[in-house]
Structure formats: C-alpha cells, structure tokens
CSV table of C-alpha atoms and ligand atoms in Angstrom, one decimal:
chain,number,residue,atom,x,y,z
A,1,MET,CA,-24.0,-11.4,-17.3
A,2,VAL,CA,-24.8,-9.3,-14.2
A,3,GLU,CA,-24.3,-5.5,-14.7
A,4,ARG,CA,-21.0,-4.3,-13.4
A,5,GLU,CA,-21.2,-2.3,-10.2
A,6,THR,CA,-20.1,1.3,-9.7
A,7,TRP,CA,-19.4,3.4,-6.6
A,8,ILE,CA,-22.5,5.2,-5.3
A,9,SER,CA,-20.6,8.4,-4.7
A,10,ARG,CA,-17.4,10.2,-5.2
A,11,ALA,CA,-16.8,10.2,-1.4
A,12,GLY,CA,-17.4,6.4,-1.4
A,13,PHE,CA,-14.6,5.9,-3.9
A,14,ILE,CA,-12.2,8.2,-2.0
A,15,PHE,CA,-12.9,6.5,1.3
A,16,ALA,CA,-12.3,3.1,-0.2
A,17,ALA,CA,-9.1,4.2,-1.9
A,18,VAL,CA,-7.8,5.9,1.2
A,19,GLY,CA,-8.8,2.9,3.2
A,20,SER,CA,-6.7,0.8,0.9
A,21,ALA,CA,-3.7,3.1,1.1
A,22,VAL,CA,-3.9,3.6,4.9
A,23,GLY,CA,-2.9,0.4,6.5
A,24,LEU,CA,-0.1,-1.4,8.2
A,25,GLY,CA,2.3,0.4,5.9
A,26,ASN,CA,1.4,3.7,7.6
A,27,ILE,CA,1.2,2.7,11.1
A,28,TRP,CA,3.6,-0.2,11.3
A,29,ARG,CA,6.3,0.6,8.8
A,30,PHE,CA,6.3,4.3,8.2
A,31,PRO,CA,7.2,5.7,11.6
A,32,TRP,CA,10.1,3.2,11.9
A,33,LEU,CA,11.5,3.9,8.5
A,34,THR,CA,11.4,7.6,9.2
A,35,ALA,CA,13.1,7.3,12.6
A,36,GLN,CA,15.8,5.0,11.2
A,37,ASN,CA,16.5,7.0,8.0
A,38,GLY,CA,17.2,10.5,9.2
A,39,GLY,CA,13.8,11.7,10.6
A,40,SER,CA,12.3,14.6,8.8
A,41,ALA,CA,15.1,14.5,6.2
A,42,PHE,CA,13.6,11.1,5.2
A,43,LEU,CA,10.2,12.6,5.4
A,44,LEU,CA,11.2,15.2,2.9
A,45,VAL,CA,12.6,12.7,0.4
A,46,TYR,CA,9.5,10.5,0.9
A,47,LEU,CA,7.2,13.4,0.3
A,48,ILE,CA,9.0,14.3,-2.9
A,49,ILE,CA,8.8,10.6,-4.1
A,50,VAL,CA,5.1,10.3,-3.1
A,51,LEU,CA,4.2,13.5,-5.0
A,52,GLY,CA,6.7,13.1,-7.9
A,53,VAL,CA,6.4,9.3,-8.5
A,54,GLY,CA,3.6,8.0,-6.4
A,55,VAL,CA,0.8,10.4,-7.5
A,56,PRO,CA,1.6,10.1,-11.2
A,57,GLY,CA,1.8,6.3,-10.8
A,58,LEU,CA,-1.5,6.3,-9.0
A,59,LEU,CA,-3.0,8.3,-11.8
A,60,ALA,CA,-1.7,5.9,-14.4
A,61,SER,CA,-3.5,3.1,-12.5
A,62,PHE,CA,-6.7,5.1,-12.3
A,63,VAL,CA,-6.5,5.9,-16.0
A,64,ILE,CA,-6.2,2.3,-17.0
A,65,GLY,CA,-8.9,1.2,-14.6
A,66,ARG,CA,-11.5,3.8,-15.5
A,67,ARG,CA,-10.8,3.6,-19.2
A,68,SER,CA,-11.3,-0.2,-19.3
A,69,LYS,CA,-13.8,-0.7,-16.6
A,70,ARG,CA,-12.2,-4.0,-16.0
A,71,ASN,CA,-10.0,-6.0,-13.6
A,72,PRO,CA,-6.2,-5.8,-14.4
A,73,VAL,CA,-6.2,-8.8,-16.8
A,74,GLY,CA,-9.3,-7.7,-18.6
A,75,ALA,CA,-8.1,-4.1,-18.7
A,76,PHE,CA,-5.0,-4.8,-20.7
A,77,LYS,CA,-6.9,-7.3,-22.9
A,78,SER,CA,-9.7,-5.0,-23.7
A,79,LEU,CA,-7.5,-1.9,-24.2
A,80,GLY,CA,-5.1,-3.8,-26.4
A,81,GLY,CA,-1.4,-4.0,-26.8
A,82,GLY,CA,-0.7,-7.7,-26.9
A,83,ARG,CA,0.2,-10.6,-24.8
A,84,VAL,CA,3.0,-9.0,-22.7
A,85,TRP,CA,0.5,-6.6,-21.3
A,86,THR,CA,-2.1,-9.2,-20.6
A,87,ALA,CA,0.7,-11.0,-18.7
A,88,LEU,CA,1.2,-7.8,-16.7
A,89,GLY,CA,-2.4,-8.1,-15.6
A,90,GLY,CA,-1.8,-11.6,-14.6
A,91,LEU,CA,1.2,-10.4,-12.5
A,92,CYS,CA,-1.2,-8.2,-10.6
A,93,VAL,CA,-3.4,-11.1,-9.7
A,94,VAL,CA,-0.4,-13.0,-8.5
A,95,THR,CA,0.8,-10.0,-6.6
A,96,SER,CA,-2.5,-9.6,-4.9
A,97,ILE,CA,-2.5,-13.2,-3.6
A,98,VAL,CA,1.1,-12.8,-2.4
A,99,LEU,CA,0.2,-9.6,-0.6
A,100,ILE,CA,-2.9,-10.9,1.1
A,101,SER,CA,-1.1,-14.1,2.2
A,102,PHE,CA,1.4,-12.2,4.3
A,103,TYR,CA,-0.8,-9.2,5.2
A,104,THR,CA,-3.4,-11.4,6.9
A,105,VAL,CA,-0.8,-12.9,9.2
A,106,VAL,CA,-0.1,-9.4,10.6
A,107,GLY,CA,-3.8,-8.7,10.6
A,108,GLY,CA,-4.2,-11.8,12.7
A,109,TRP,CA,-1.6,-10.5,15.2
A,110,ILE,CA,-3.4,-7.2,15.5
A,111,LEU,CA,-6.7,-8.9,16.1
A,112,ARG,CA,-5.1,-11.0,18.8
A,113,TYR,CA,-3.4,-7.9,20.4
A,114,LEU,CA,-6.7,-6.1,20.4
A,115,LEU,CA,-8.4,-8.8,22.4
A,116,GLU,CA,-5.3,-9.2,24.6
A,117,SER,CA,-5.2,-5.5,25.4
A,118,PHE,CA,-8.3,-6.0,27.5
A,119,THR,CA,-6.9,-9.1,29.4
A,120,GLY,CA,-3.3,-7.7,29.6
A,121,ALA,CA,-1.9,-11.0,28.3
A,122,TYR,CA,1.1,-9.3,26.5
A,123,PHE,CA,1.8,-6.9,29.4
A,124,THR,CA,4.4,-8.7,31.5
A,125,GLN,CA,6.8,-9.9,28.9
A,126,PRO,CA,6.1,-8.3,25.6
A,127,ALA,CA,9.0,-9.7,23.6
A,128,ALA,CA,8.7,-13.2,24.8
A,129,HIS,CA,4.9,-13.0,24.3
A,130,PHE,CA,5.3,-11.9,20.7
A,131,ASP,CA,7.8,-14.6,19.9
A,132,SER,CA,5.5,-17.2,21.3
A,133,ILE,CA,2.5,-16.2,19.2
A,134,ALA,CA,3.9,-14.8,16.0
A,135,PHE,CA,4.1,-18.0,14.0
A,136,GLY,CA,2.4,-21.4,14.2
A,137,THR,CA,-1.0,-22.7,14.7
A,138,GLN,CA,-2.3,-19.9,16.8
A,139,ALA,CA,-1.1,-17.3,14.3
A,140,PHE,CA,-2.8,-19.3,11.6
A,141,PHE,CA,-6.1,-19.3,13.6
A,142,TYR,CA,-6.2,-15.5,14.0
A,143,GLN,CA,-5.1,-15.1,10.4
A,144,VAL,CA,-8.1,-17.2,9.3
A,145,VAL,CA,-10.5,-15.1,11.4
A,146,PHE,CA,-9.1,-11.9,9.9
A,147,LEU,CA,-9.3,-13.3,6.4
A,148,LEU,CA,-12.9,-14.4,7.0
A,149,VAL,CA,-13.9,-10.8,7.9
A,150,THR,CA,-12.2,-9.6,4.7
A,151,VAL,CA,-14.0,-12.3,2.7
A,152,VAL,CA,-17.4,-11.4,4.1
A,153,VAL,CA,-17.0,-7.7,3.1
A,154,VAL,CA,-15.8,-8.4,-0.4
A,155,MET,CA,-18.5,-11.0,-0.9
A,156,ALA,CA,-21.2,-8.4,-0.2
A,157,GLY,CA,-20.1,-6.4,-3.3
A,158,VAL,CA,-18.6,-3.1,-4.3
A,159,ARG,CA,-21.5,-1.0,-2.9
A,160,LYS,CA,-22.9,-3.0,-0.1
A,161,GLY,CA,-19.6,-4.5,1.0
A,162,ILE,CA,-16.6,-2.3,0.2
A,163,GLU,CA,-18.2,1.1,0.0
A,164,ALA,CA,-20.5,0.7,2.9
A,165,THR,CA,-17.8,-0.5,5.3
A,166,THR,CA,-14.9,1.7,4.2
A,167,LYS,CA,-17.2,4.8,4.4
A,168,LEU,CA,-17.3,4.1,8.1
A,169,MET,CA,-13.9,2.7,8.6
A,170,THR,CA,-11.7,5.3,7.0
A,171,PRO,CA,-13.1,8.3,8.8
A,172,ALA,CA,-13.0,6.3,12.0
A,173,ILE,CA,-9.3,5.5,11.5
A,174,ILE,CA,-8.5,9.2,11.0
A,175,LEU,CA,-10.5,10.3,14.0
A,176,LEU,CA,-9.2,7.7,16.3
A,177,LEU,CA,-5.6,8.2,15.3
A,178,GLY,CA,-6.1,12.0,15.6
A,179,GLY,CA,-7.5,11.5,19.1
A,180,LEU,CA,-4.7,9.2,20.1
A,181,ALA,CA,-2.1,11.8,18.8
A,182,VAL,CA,-3.7,14.5,20.9
A,183,TRP,CA,-3.7,12.2,23.9
A,184,ALA,CA,0.0,11.3,23.3
A,185,PHE,CA,0.9,14.9,23.2
A,186,TYR,CA,0.1,15.2,26.9
A,187,GLN,CA,2.3,12.3,28.0
A,188,PRO,CA,5.4,12.9,30.1
A,189,ASP,CA,8.2,12.7,27.5
A,190,THR,CA,6.5,13.7,24.3
A,191,ALA,CA,9.2,16.1,23.4
A,192,SER,CA,11.9,13.5,23.1
A,193,GLY,CA,9.6,11.3,21.1
A,194,TYR,CA,9.0,14.1,18.6
A,195,GLU,CA,12.7,14.9,18.5
A,196,PHE,CA,13.6,11.3,17.7
A,197,TYR,CA,10.9,11.0,15.1
A,198,LEU,CA,11.4,14.3,13.3
A,199,ALA,CA,15.1,15.2,13.9
A,200,PHE,CA,16.4,16.6,10.6
A,201,ASP,CA,19.4,14.5,10.1
A,202,VAL,CA,20.9,15.8,6.9
A,203,GLN,CA,24.2,14.1,7.5
A,204,TYR,CA,22.6,10.7,7.6
A,205,LEU,CA,20.8,11.5,4.4
A,206,ALA,CA,23.9,12.6,2.7
A,207,ASP,CA,25.9,9.5,3.7
A,208,ASN,CA,23.1,7.0,2.8
A,209,PHE,CA,21.3,8.8,0.0
A,210,ILE,CA,20.9,5.8,-2.3
A,211,ALA,CA,19.7,3.5,0.5
A,212,VAL,CA,17.2,6.1,1.7
A,213,LEU,CA,16.0,6.7,-1.8
A,214,GLY,CA,15.3,3.0,-2.2
A,215,ALA,CA,13.5,2.7,1.2
A,216,ALA,CA,11.4,5.8,0.4
A,217,ALA,CA,10.5,4.6,-3.0
A,218,GLY,CA,9.5,1.1,-1.8
A,219,GLN,CA,7.5,2.6,1.0
A,220,ALA,CA,5.8,5.1,-1.4
A,221,LEU,CA,4.5,2.3,-3.6
A,222,PHE,CA,3.4,0.0,-0.8
A,223,THR,CA,1.6,2.7,1.1
A,224,LEU,CA,-0.2,4.1,-1.9
A,225,SER,CA,-1.2,0.5,-2.9
A,226,ILE,CA,0.2,1.0,-6.4
A,227,GLY,CA,1.7,-1.4,-8.7
A,228,SER,CA,-0.6,-4.2,-7.6
A,229,GLY,CA,-3.7,-3.4,-9.6
A,230,THR,CA,-5.8,-2.4,-6.5
A,231,MET,CA,-6.1,1.2,-7.5
A,232,LEU,CA,-6.7,0.2,-11.1
A,233,THR,CA,-9.6,-2.1,-10.0
A,234,TYR,CA,-11.1,0.5,-7.7
A,235,ALA,CA,-11.0,3.1,-10.5
A,236,SER,CA,-12.7,0.6,-12.8
A,237,TYR,CA,-15.9,1.1,-10.7
A,238,LEU,CA,-15.8,4.9,-11.3
A,239,GLU,CA,-18.0,6.9,-13.5
A,240,GLU,CA,-16.7,9.4,-16.0
A,241,ASP,CA,-17.6,12.7,-14.3
A,242,ARG,CA,-14.8,12.7,-11.6
A,243,SER,CA,-11.5,14.4,-11.9
A,244,LEU,CA,-8.8,11.7,-11.5
A,245,PRO,CA,-6.0,14.1,-10.7
A,246,ALA,CA,-8.1,15.8,-8.0
A,247,ASP,CA,-9.1,12.5,-6.4
A,248,GLY,CA,-5.6,11.1,-6.6
A,249,SER,CA,-4.1,14.1,-4.9
A,250,ILE,CA,-6.7,14.0,-2.1
A,251,ILE,CA,-6.0,10.3,-1.6
A,252,ALA,CA,-2.2,10.7,-1.5
A,253,LEU,CA,-2.4,13.7,0.9
A,254,LEU,CA,-4.7,11.9,3.3
A,255,ASN,CA,-2.5,8.9,3.3
A,256,LEU,CA,0.6,10.9,4.0
A,257,GLY,CA,-1.2,12.7,6.8
A,258,VAL,CA,-2.2,9.4,8.5
A,259,GLY,CA,1.4,8.2,8.2
A,260,VAL,CA,2.7,11.3,10.0
A,261,LEU,CA,0.0,11.1,12.6
A,262,ALA,CA,0.8,7.5,13.4
A,263,GLY,CA,4.4,8.6,14.2
A,264,LEU,CA,3.0,11.3,16.5
A,265,VAL,CA,1.2,8.6,18.4
A,266,VAL,CA,3.9,5.9,18.5
A,267,PHE,CA,7.1,7.9,19.5
A,268,PRO,CA,5.7,10.0,22.3
A,269,LEU,CA,4.3,6.8,23.8
A,270,LEU,CA,7.6,5.0,23.5
A,271,PHE,CA,9.7,7.8,25.0
A,272,SER,CA,7.3,8.4,27.8
A,273,PHE,CA,6.9,4.8,28.9
A,274,VAL,CA,9.6,2.5,27.4
A,275,GLY,CA,12.6,4.5,26.3
A,276,GLU,CA,14.5,5.0,23.1
A,277,PRO,CA,13.4,2.3,20.6
A,278,THR,CA,16.2,0.0,19.7
A,279,GLY,CA,15.0,-1.5,16.5
A,280,GLY,CA,12.2,-1.5,13.9
A,281,GLY,CA,11.2,-4.6,12.0
A,282,THR,CA,8.4,-7.0,12.2
A,283,GLY,CA,7.9,-7.1,16.0
A,284,ALA,CA,8.5,-3.4,16.7
A,285,LEU,CA,4.9,-2.4,17.0
A,286,PHE,CA,4.0,-5.5,19.0
A,287,VAL,CA,6.9,-5.5,21.4
A,288,SER,CA,7.9,-1.9,22.1
A,289,ILE,CA,4.5,-0.2,21.9
A,290,ALA,CA,2.8,-3.1,23.7
A,291,GLY,CA,5.3,-2.6,26.4
A,292,ALA,CA,4.2,1.0,26.7
A,293,PHE,CA,0.6,0.0,27.3
A,294,ALA,CA,1.7,-2.3,30.1
A,295,THR,CA,3.1,0.7,32.1
A,296,LEU,CA,0.6,3.3,31.1
A,297,PRO,CA,-2.3,4.2,33.5
A,298,GLY,CA,-5.4,3.1,31.6
A,299,GLY,CA,-3.2,1.1,29.3
A,300,ARG,CA,-5.8,-1.6,28.6
A,301,LEU,CA,-8.2,0.9,27.2
A,302,ILE,CA,-5.7,2.9,25.2
A,303,GLY,CA,-4.0,-0.3,24.0
A,304,GLY,CA,-7.4,-1.6,22.9
A,305,LEU,CA,-8.2,1.6,21.1
A,306,PHE,CA,-4.8,1.6,19.4
A,307,PHE,CA,-5.1,-1.9,18.1
A,308,PHE,CA,-8.7,-1.4,17.1
A,309,THR,CA,-7.6,1.6,15.0
A,310,ILE,CA,-4.9,-0.5,13.3
A,311,LEU,CA,-7.3,-3.4,12.8
A,312,LEU,CA,-9.6,-1.1,10.8
A,313,ALA,CA,-6.7,0.2,8.8
A,314,ALA,CA,-5.5,-3.3,8.1
A,315,LEU,CA,-8.9,-4.6,7.1
A,316,SER,CA,-9.7,-1.8,4.7
A,317,SER,CA,-6.4,-2.6,3.0
A,318,SER,CA,-6.8,-6.4,2.8
A,319,ILE,CA,-10.3,-5.9,1.4
A,320,SER,CA,-8.8,-3.9,-1.5
A,321,MET,CA,-6.2,-6.7,-2.1
A,322,LEU,CA,-8.9,-9.4,-2.3
A,323,GLU,CA,-11.0,-7.3,-4.7
A,324,ILE,CA,-8.3,-7.7,-7.4
A,325,PRO,CA,-8.6,-11.5,-8.0
A,326,VAL,CA,-12.4,-11.4,-7.2
A,327,ALA,CA,-12.9,-8.8,-10.0
A,328,TYR,CA,-10.8,-10.9,-12.3
A,329,LEU,CA,-12.9,-14.1,-11.7
A,330,VAL,CA,-16.2,-12.1,-11.9
A,331,ASP,CA,-15.3,-10.1,-15.1
A,332,GLU,CA,-13.4,-12.7,-17.0
A,333,PHE,CA,-15.1,-16.0,-16.1
A,334,ASP,CA,-18.6,-14.8,-15.1
A,335,TYR,CA,-18.4,-16.3,-11.7
A,336,ASP,CA,-20.9,-14.8,-9.3
A,337,ARG,CA,-19.2,-12.9,-6.5
A,338,PRO,CA,-19.9,-15.3,-3.6
A,339,GLN,CA,-18.5,-18.1,-5.7
A,340,ALA,CA,-15.4,-16.2,-6.7
A,341,THR,CA,-14.7,-15.0,-3.2
A,342,GLY,CA,-15.3,-18.4,-1.6
A,343,GLY,CA,-12.9,-20.0,-4.1
A,344,LEU,CA,-10.3,-17.4,-3.4
A,345,PHE,CA,-10.7,-17.9,0.3
A,346,ALA,CA,-9.5,-21.5,0.0
A,347,LEU,CA,-6.6,-20.5,-2.2
A,348,VAL,CA,-5.4,-17.6,0.0
A,349,LEU,CA,-5.8,-19.9,3.0
A,350,GLY,CA,-3.2,-22.2,1.5
A,351,ALA,CA,-0.8,-19.5,0.5
A,352,GLY,CA,-1.4,-17.7,3.8
A,353,ALA,CA,-0.7,-20.8,5.9
A,354,ILE,CA,2.9,-20.9,4.5
A,355,ASN,CA,3.5,-17.4,5.9
A,356,ALA,CA,1.8,-18.1,9.2
A,357,PHE,CA,3.9,-21.2,9.9
A,358,ASP,CA,7.3,-20.2,8.4
A,359,SER,CA,8.8,-17.0,9.7
A,360,ASN,CA,11.6,-17.1,7.0
A,361,VAL,CA,9.0,-17.2,4.2
A,362,PHE,CA,7.1,-14.4,5.9
A,363,GLU,CA,10.2,-12.1,6.1
A,364,ILE,CA,11.1,-12.5,2.5
A,365,VAL,CA,7.6,-12.1,1.2
A,366,ALA,CA,6.7,-9.1,3.4
A,367,GLY,CA,9.9,-7.3,2.4
A,368,PRO,CA,11.8,-7.8,-0.8
A,369,ILE,CA,9.3,-9.9,-2.8
A,370,VAL,CA,6.4,-7.5,-2.3
A,371,ASN,CA,8.6,-4.5,-3.0
A,372,GLN,CA,9.9,-5.8,-6.2
A,373,LEU,CA,6.5,-7.1,-7.5
A,374,LEU,CA,5.0,-3.7,-6.9
A,375,THR,CA,7.9,-1.9,-8.5
A,376,LEU,CA,7.7,-4.1,-11.6
A,377,GLY,CA,3.9,-3.7,-11.8
A,378,LEU,CA,4.1,0.1,-11.6
A,379,ILE,CA,6.8,0.3,-14.3
A,380,GLY,CA,4.5,-1.7,-16.5
A,381,PHE,CA,1.5,0.5,-15.8
A,382,MET,CA,3.4,3.6,-16.5
A,383,LEU,CA,4.9,2.5,-19.8
A,384,TYR,CA,1.5,1.1,-20.9
A,385,THR,CA,-0.3,4.4,-20.1
A,386,ALA,CA,2.3,6.6,-21.9
A,387,TRP,CA,3.0,4.5,-25.0
A,388,ILE,CA,0.2,2.1,-25.6
A,389,LEU,CA,-2.7,4.2,-24.5
A,390,GLY,CA,-0.9,7.5,-25.3
A,391,ASP,CA,-3.4,10.2,-26.3
A,392,GLU,CA,-6.2,8.1,-25.0
A,393,ALA,CA,-4.6,8.2,-21.6
A,394,VAL,CA,-4.3,11.9,-21.7
A,395,GLU,CA,-8.0,12.2,-22.6
A,396,GLU,CA,-9.0,9.9,-19.7
A,397,PHE,CA,-6.7,11.9,-17.4
A,398,THR,CA,-8.4,15.2,-18.2
A,399,LYS,CA,-12.0,13.9,-18.4
A,400,GLY,CA,-14.0,15.4,-15.6
A,401,GLY,CA,-11.1,17.7,-14.6
A,402,GLY,CA,-10.5,21.4,-14.8
A,403,THR,CA,-7.8,23.6,-16.1
A,404,ILE,CA,-5.1,22.1,-13.9
A,405,ALA,CA,-5.8,18.6,-15.2
A,406,ARG,CA,-5.8,19.9,-18.8
A,407,THR,CA,-2.5,21.7,-18.3
A,408,VAL,CA,-0.6,18.8,-16.7
A,409,GLY,CA,-2.1,16.0,-18.8
A,410,VAL,CA,0.6,15.9,-21.5
A,411,PRO,CA,3.6,16.5,-19.2
A,412,TRP,CA,2.2,13.7,-17.0
A,413,ARG,CA,2.1,11.4,-19.9
A,414,TYR,CA,5.7,12.0,-20.9
A,415,THR,CA,7.1,11.7,-17.4
A,416,VAL,CA,5.3,8.5,-16.7
A,417,GLY,CA,6.7,7.2,-20.0
A,418,THR,CA,10.3,8.2,-19.5
A,419,ILE,CA,11.9,9.4,-16.3
A,420,LEU,CA,9.7,7.8,-13.7
A,421,PRO,CA,9.9,4.2,-15.0
A,422,LEU,CA,13.7,4.6,-15.3
A,423,PHE,CA,13.8,5.8,-11.7
A,424,LEU,CA,11.8,2.8,-10.6
A,425,LEU,CA,14.0,0.5,-12.6
A,426,PHE,CA,17.0,2.0,-10.9
A,427,SER,CA,15.4,1.4,-7.5
A,428,PHE,CA,14.6,-2.2,-8.6
A,429,TYR,CA,18.2,-2.9,-9.6
A,430,THR,CA,19.5,-1.3,-6.4
A,431,ASN,CA,17.3,-3.6,-4.3
A,432,VAL,CA,18.2,-6.7,-6.3
A,433,ILE,CA,21.9,-6.0,-6.1
A,434,SER,CA,21.8,-5.4,-2.3
A,435,LEU,CA,19.7,-8.6,-1.9
A,436,LEU,CA,22.3,-10.6,-3.7
A,437,GLY,CA,24.9,-9.1,-1.5
A,438,ILE,CA,26.8,-7.5,-4.4
A,439,SER,CA,28.2,-4.1,-3.9
A,440,LEU,CA,28.2,-1.9,-7.0
A,441,PRO,CA,28.8,1.8,-7.2
A,442,PRO,CA,25.7,3.8,-7.9
A,443,VAL,CA,27.0,4.9,-11.3
A,444,ALA,CA,27.2,1.3,-12.4
A,445,VAL,CA,23.6,0.8,-11.4
A,446,VAL,CA,22.7,4.0,-13.3
A,447,GLY,CA,24.6,2.5,-16.3
A,448,LEU,CA,22.7,-0.8,-16.0
A,449,THR,CA,19.4,1.1,-15.8
A,450,VAL,CA,20.0,3.2,-18.8
A,451,LEU,CA,21.4,0.3,-20.9
A,452,THR,CA,18.4,-1.9,-20.2
A,453,GLY,CA,15.7,0.7,-19.7
A,454,LEU,CA,16.3,3.0,-22.6
A,455,PRO,CA,15.9,0.4,-25.4
A,456,VAL,CA,12.6,-0.7,-24.0
A,457,THR,CA,11.3,2.8,-23.5
A,458,GLY,CA,12.6,3.8,-26.9
A,459,SER,CA,11.0,0.9,-28.8
A,460,LEU,CA,7.7,1.4,-27.0
A,461,PHE,CA,7.9,5.1,-27.9
A,462,GLN,CA,8.4,4.1,-31.6
A,463,ALA,CA,5.6,1.6,-31.5
A,464,GLY,CA,3.2,3.8,-29.7
A,465,ARG,CA,3.6,6.8,-31.9
A,466,PRO,CA,0.7,7.4,-34.2
A,467,ASN,CA,1.7,7.4,-37.9
A,468,ASN,CA,5.2,6.5,-37.2
A,469,ASP,CA,6.0,5.1,-40.6
B,501,PFF,N1,-1.3,0.4,1.3
B,501,PFF,C1,-1.4,-0.7,2.3
B,501,PFF,C2,-0.7,-0.3,3.5
B,501,PFF,O1,0.0,0.7,3.6
B,501,PFF,O2,-0.7,-1.0,4.5
B,501,PFF,C3,-0.9,-1.9,1.7
B,501,PFF,C4,-1.4,-2.3,0.4
B,501,PFF,C5,-2.7,-2.5,0.1
B,501,PFF,C6,-0.4,-2.6,-0.6
B,501,PFF,C7,-3.2,-2.9,-1.2
B,501,PFF,C8,-0.9,-3.0,-1.9
B,501,PFF,C9,-2.2,-3.1,-2.1
B,501,PFF,F1,-2.6,-3.5,-3.3
C-alpha cells in the first residue's frame, strides 16, 4: 500500500479548505439570499449561524478526519461505532457525487461565460442567451471540460495536485474579488447597490424569521462545505501539530469575508448599469450581471475577470468534492489515484449528464436535495463526535491548540451533541414540510423535532457514556 499523503504546510491545508468553502455558494448564492432576506439583518442571522453552528460543525468534521486519517467510510469504520455510522460515511460518498454532478453544470456555464466575455456573445440579449445555453448538449460539453480540469488536479494528488493549485487559486480569488470590489466602489450608482444589499430590514426578519433561519442554515452548511465529508477528508491529511479550532475559525472568517465581498461587487454593478435586480435564482448571475458587462465601458475585460474569478472559486470547490470518493477508493480498495479518479470521471459524467440535460432535475438537486443531504450528514457527524468519540473527540480538538482550545473543548462537545443537531433537525423538518407544501405552525415542528430527536440523542448519550452500567 502506498503511504498516505499529508499536506506540506499548514497554509496549504488552509488554502485548500478555504478554496473548498469559497465557491459558487459565496458568489452566486450568497449575495442574492442576503438581498432577498432582509439585507444586513439576514447577514446578522447568518453570521450567528456560521459561528454558532457552522464552526462547531466544521470542527466535528476536522476531528473525525484527523483522528482517523481516513476517507468518510474508512473513518467511521476505523474509529468504531457500528454499521449505522459506516452507512453515514457511505452517505457522504453519495452526497459528493450528487454535489459534483450539479456543480459542474454551473462550472461549465461559468467557463463558457468567461470565454464569451471576450467575444461579447451574451451582451445583446442576456436572458435569451442564458436560456438557450443553460441545458442541453452544449451545457454538457462545457460541463465535461470543467470536470476534466477538476479530474486532472485531483489525479495529481494531495500535494502536487490539490495543494499546489489551491495555494495559488485561493489567494488569487481573494485578490481579484477585492480588486473588483474596489473598482465597483467607483461606479456611478454604487450607493443604491450597497443600500439594497445591506439595508437592515428588521421587519422582514421579524415576519419571516423561520424561513430566514432555514435559508441561513442551509447556506451556512453549503458554503462551509460541511456535512458532505469534504472537510473531514481534507483534515485526514493533517498532521497532529495544528490547532483545529484556530484553523477552523480562520477558514470560516475568510469564507464569510469573501461572501460579503462578492456582494460588494455584484450590487453596485447592477444598480449602476442594469437597475434594481428583480429576482435571484439560477440565472441571476448570468442574466443580470452579464447584462451589466454589456453596458459597461471595458465590459469585456471586466466581465472576463469577473468570470475568471468565479471559475477559480468553482474549481477549487469541485476539486474538494471529487476528493471524497477518490480518497474512499484509494483508502478502502487500494486503487491507485489515477485509476480511482478515472473511474469516477466516468461515473460523474453519467450523473452529471442528467443535470446538464434536464433543468427540472438540476433545480431539485441543486436546491432541496443537496441542502437536506448536507443537513443529515452534519447531524450525523455531530452526534458521532459527541457520543461515540466522546472524550477522544475532545482530546483531538485540543491537540495542538492553546488555552482557548482547552477551555472550549468540553462545552463544544456537549453543544455538538445536543442543541446543535436538534437545531439542524428542526431546519431539516421545516424544509421537508415546506417542500411537501404542508403548512404547520413552528411549534408543531419544534414538537416533532423534540419527539424524534431527543430519544436518539438520549440513547446515544447513554450508549456513549463510559462505565454507564
Ligand atoms: N462550499 C462550496 C460553495 O460555497 O460553493 C460548495 C461545496 C463544496 C459544498 C464542497 C459542499 C462540498 F463538499
């Protein structure tokens, strides 16, 4: 068996993890969600969820990964706990395939828009143009090219592929986006853009609190890449001497900063050159913002830079998705990396084609399916960390850390074992209920959460306690 790789440096790990987190979620989804859900009031709720749920969840993933030094399936197998937990690892592998099959469709659109920025192909009729290219053979073609780039990087390995590329890509994304935000600041109607984006609409928040909470929670998981096994797998290539809480906080803050920065680019541009955005959703980035580049002096260059930045962000995320099943095949079945990656390329191509050809499948996968899979995955990671790993998890959490890590280790364990999974379960039910078109008062959903969640948590607590006889 070939020796398992590790990151060359701490910075390498942080860049790779930030590269995974920063992606379409930040640039494509986040600004729209913020603008539609009460501006900076949403931002505040989102911030609280990222710090209160996202970071502890990220750390649970890191702890399992570094402790086991395995892919998600191998991790639960080797750390123990039984079949249910190994199945949770299997769920991660499935989630990663689902994720990559829709994400590469959008990656393909971005690649195409990058090229078309220079020819101006989407300039005259942005909406009609997007509709004509979004799904079908051409979409599939660009998806395949995007996927191939991802495959080449992952095939080259953790150090020579993932670390070497994300070490360049991640700083480039931050610098380019920062540059674009500064440039956007000088555009004619920047002030209205900022106002639309960041208006503090407390009334909206008060009237739609549960819906906003659900949107913010889903976004927090997606953007931090948690619940899928990506962060678990990345942490499995870590050595012992790094503080997980410190690295996790840096990653979450950088990710948040990039999200906010993206909004500072998108909205000034829209208000200066297109007008008030009328809707978010799949085509938002490609229709409205592309329309802005059409009117803008030097729009071809700026458009090109903009889509190049997003392309880098999307690539560094799709790389991290593919690494999950690759690590699984390499660790568990001793495939060599090129074999594993090549085989997965064929599989993902098939799953991806369904998304590239059928817009209905794409919409369902990209939204509800992915959200619910990530939520379930993270609930599992949290419960496992707190009750199956227990003290071992706290030990792993504090290893390499300082006083802060030692102080928060135990409280972290108990929150990820109780309140946070219950919160996620509540958000899971809220989403399922709204998807089914049923309307239930929030207290009924709380009731359902407590009735189903407490017995599970309680029995795990019992089972996980040392000397509990
Ligand atoms: N965090 C990525 C984004 O915001 O675009 C998406 C993502 C990557 C989700 C990897 C899940 C994952 F495992």
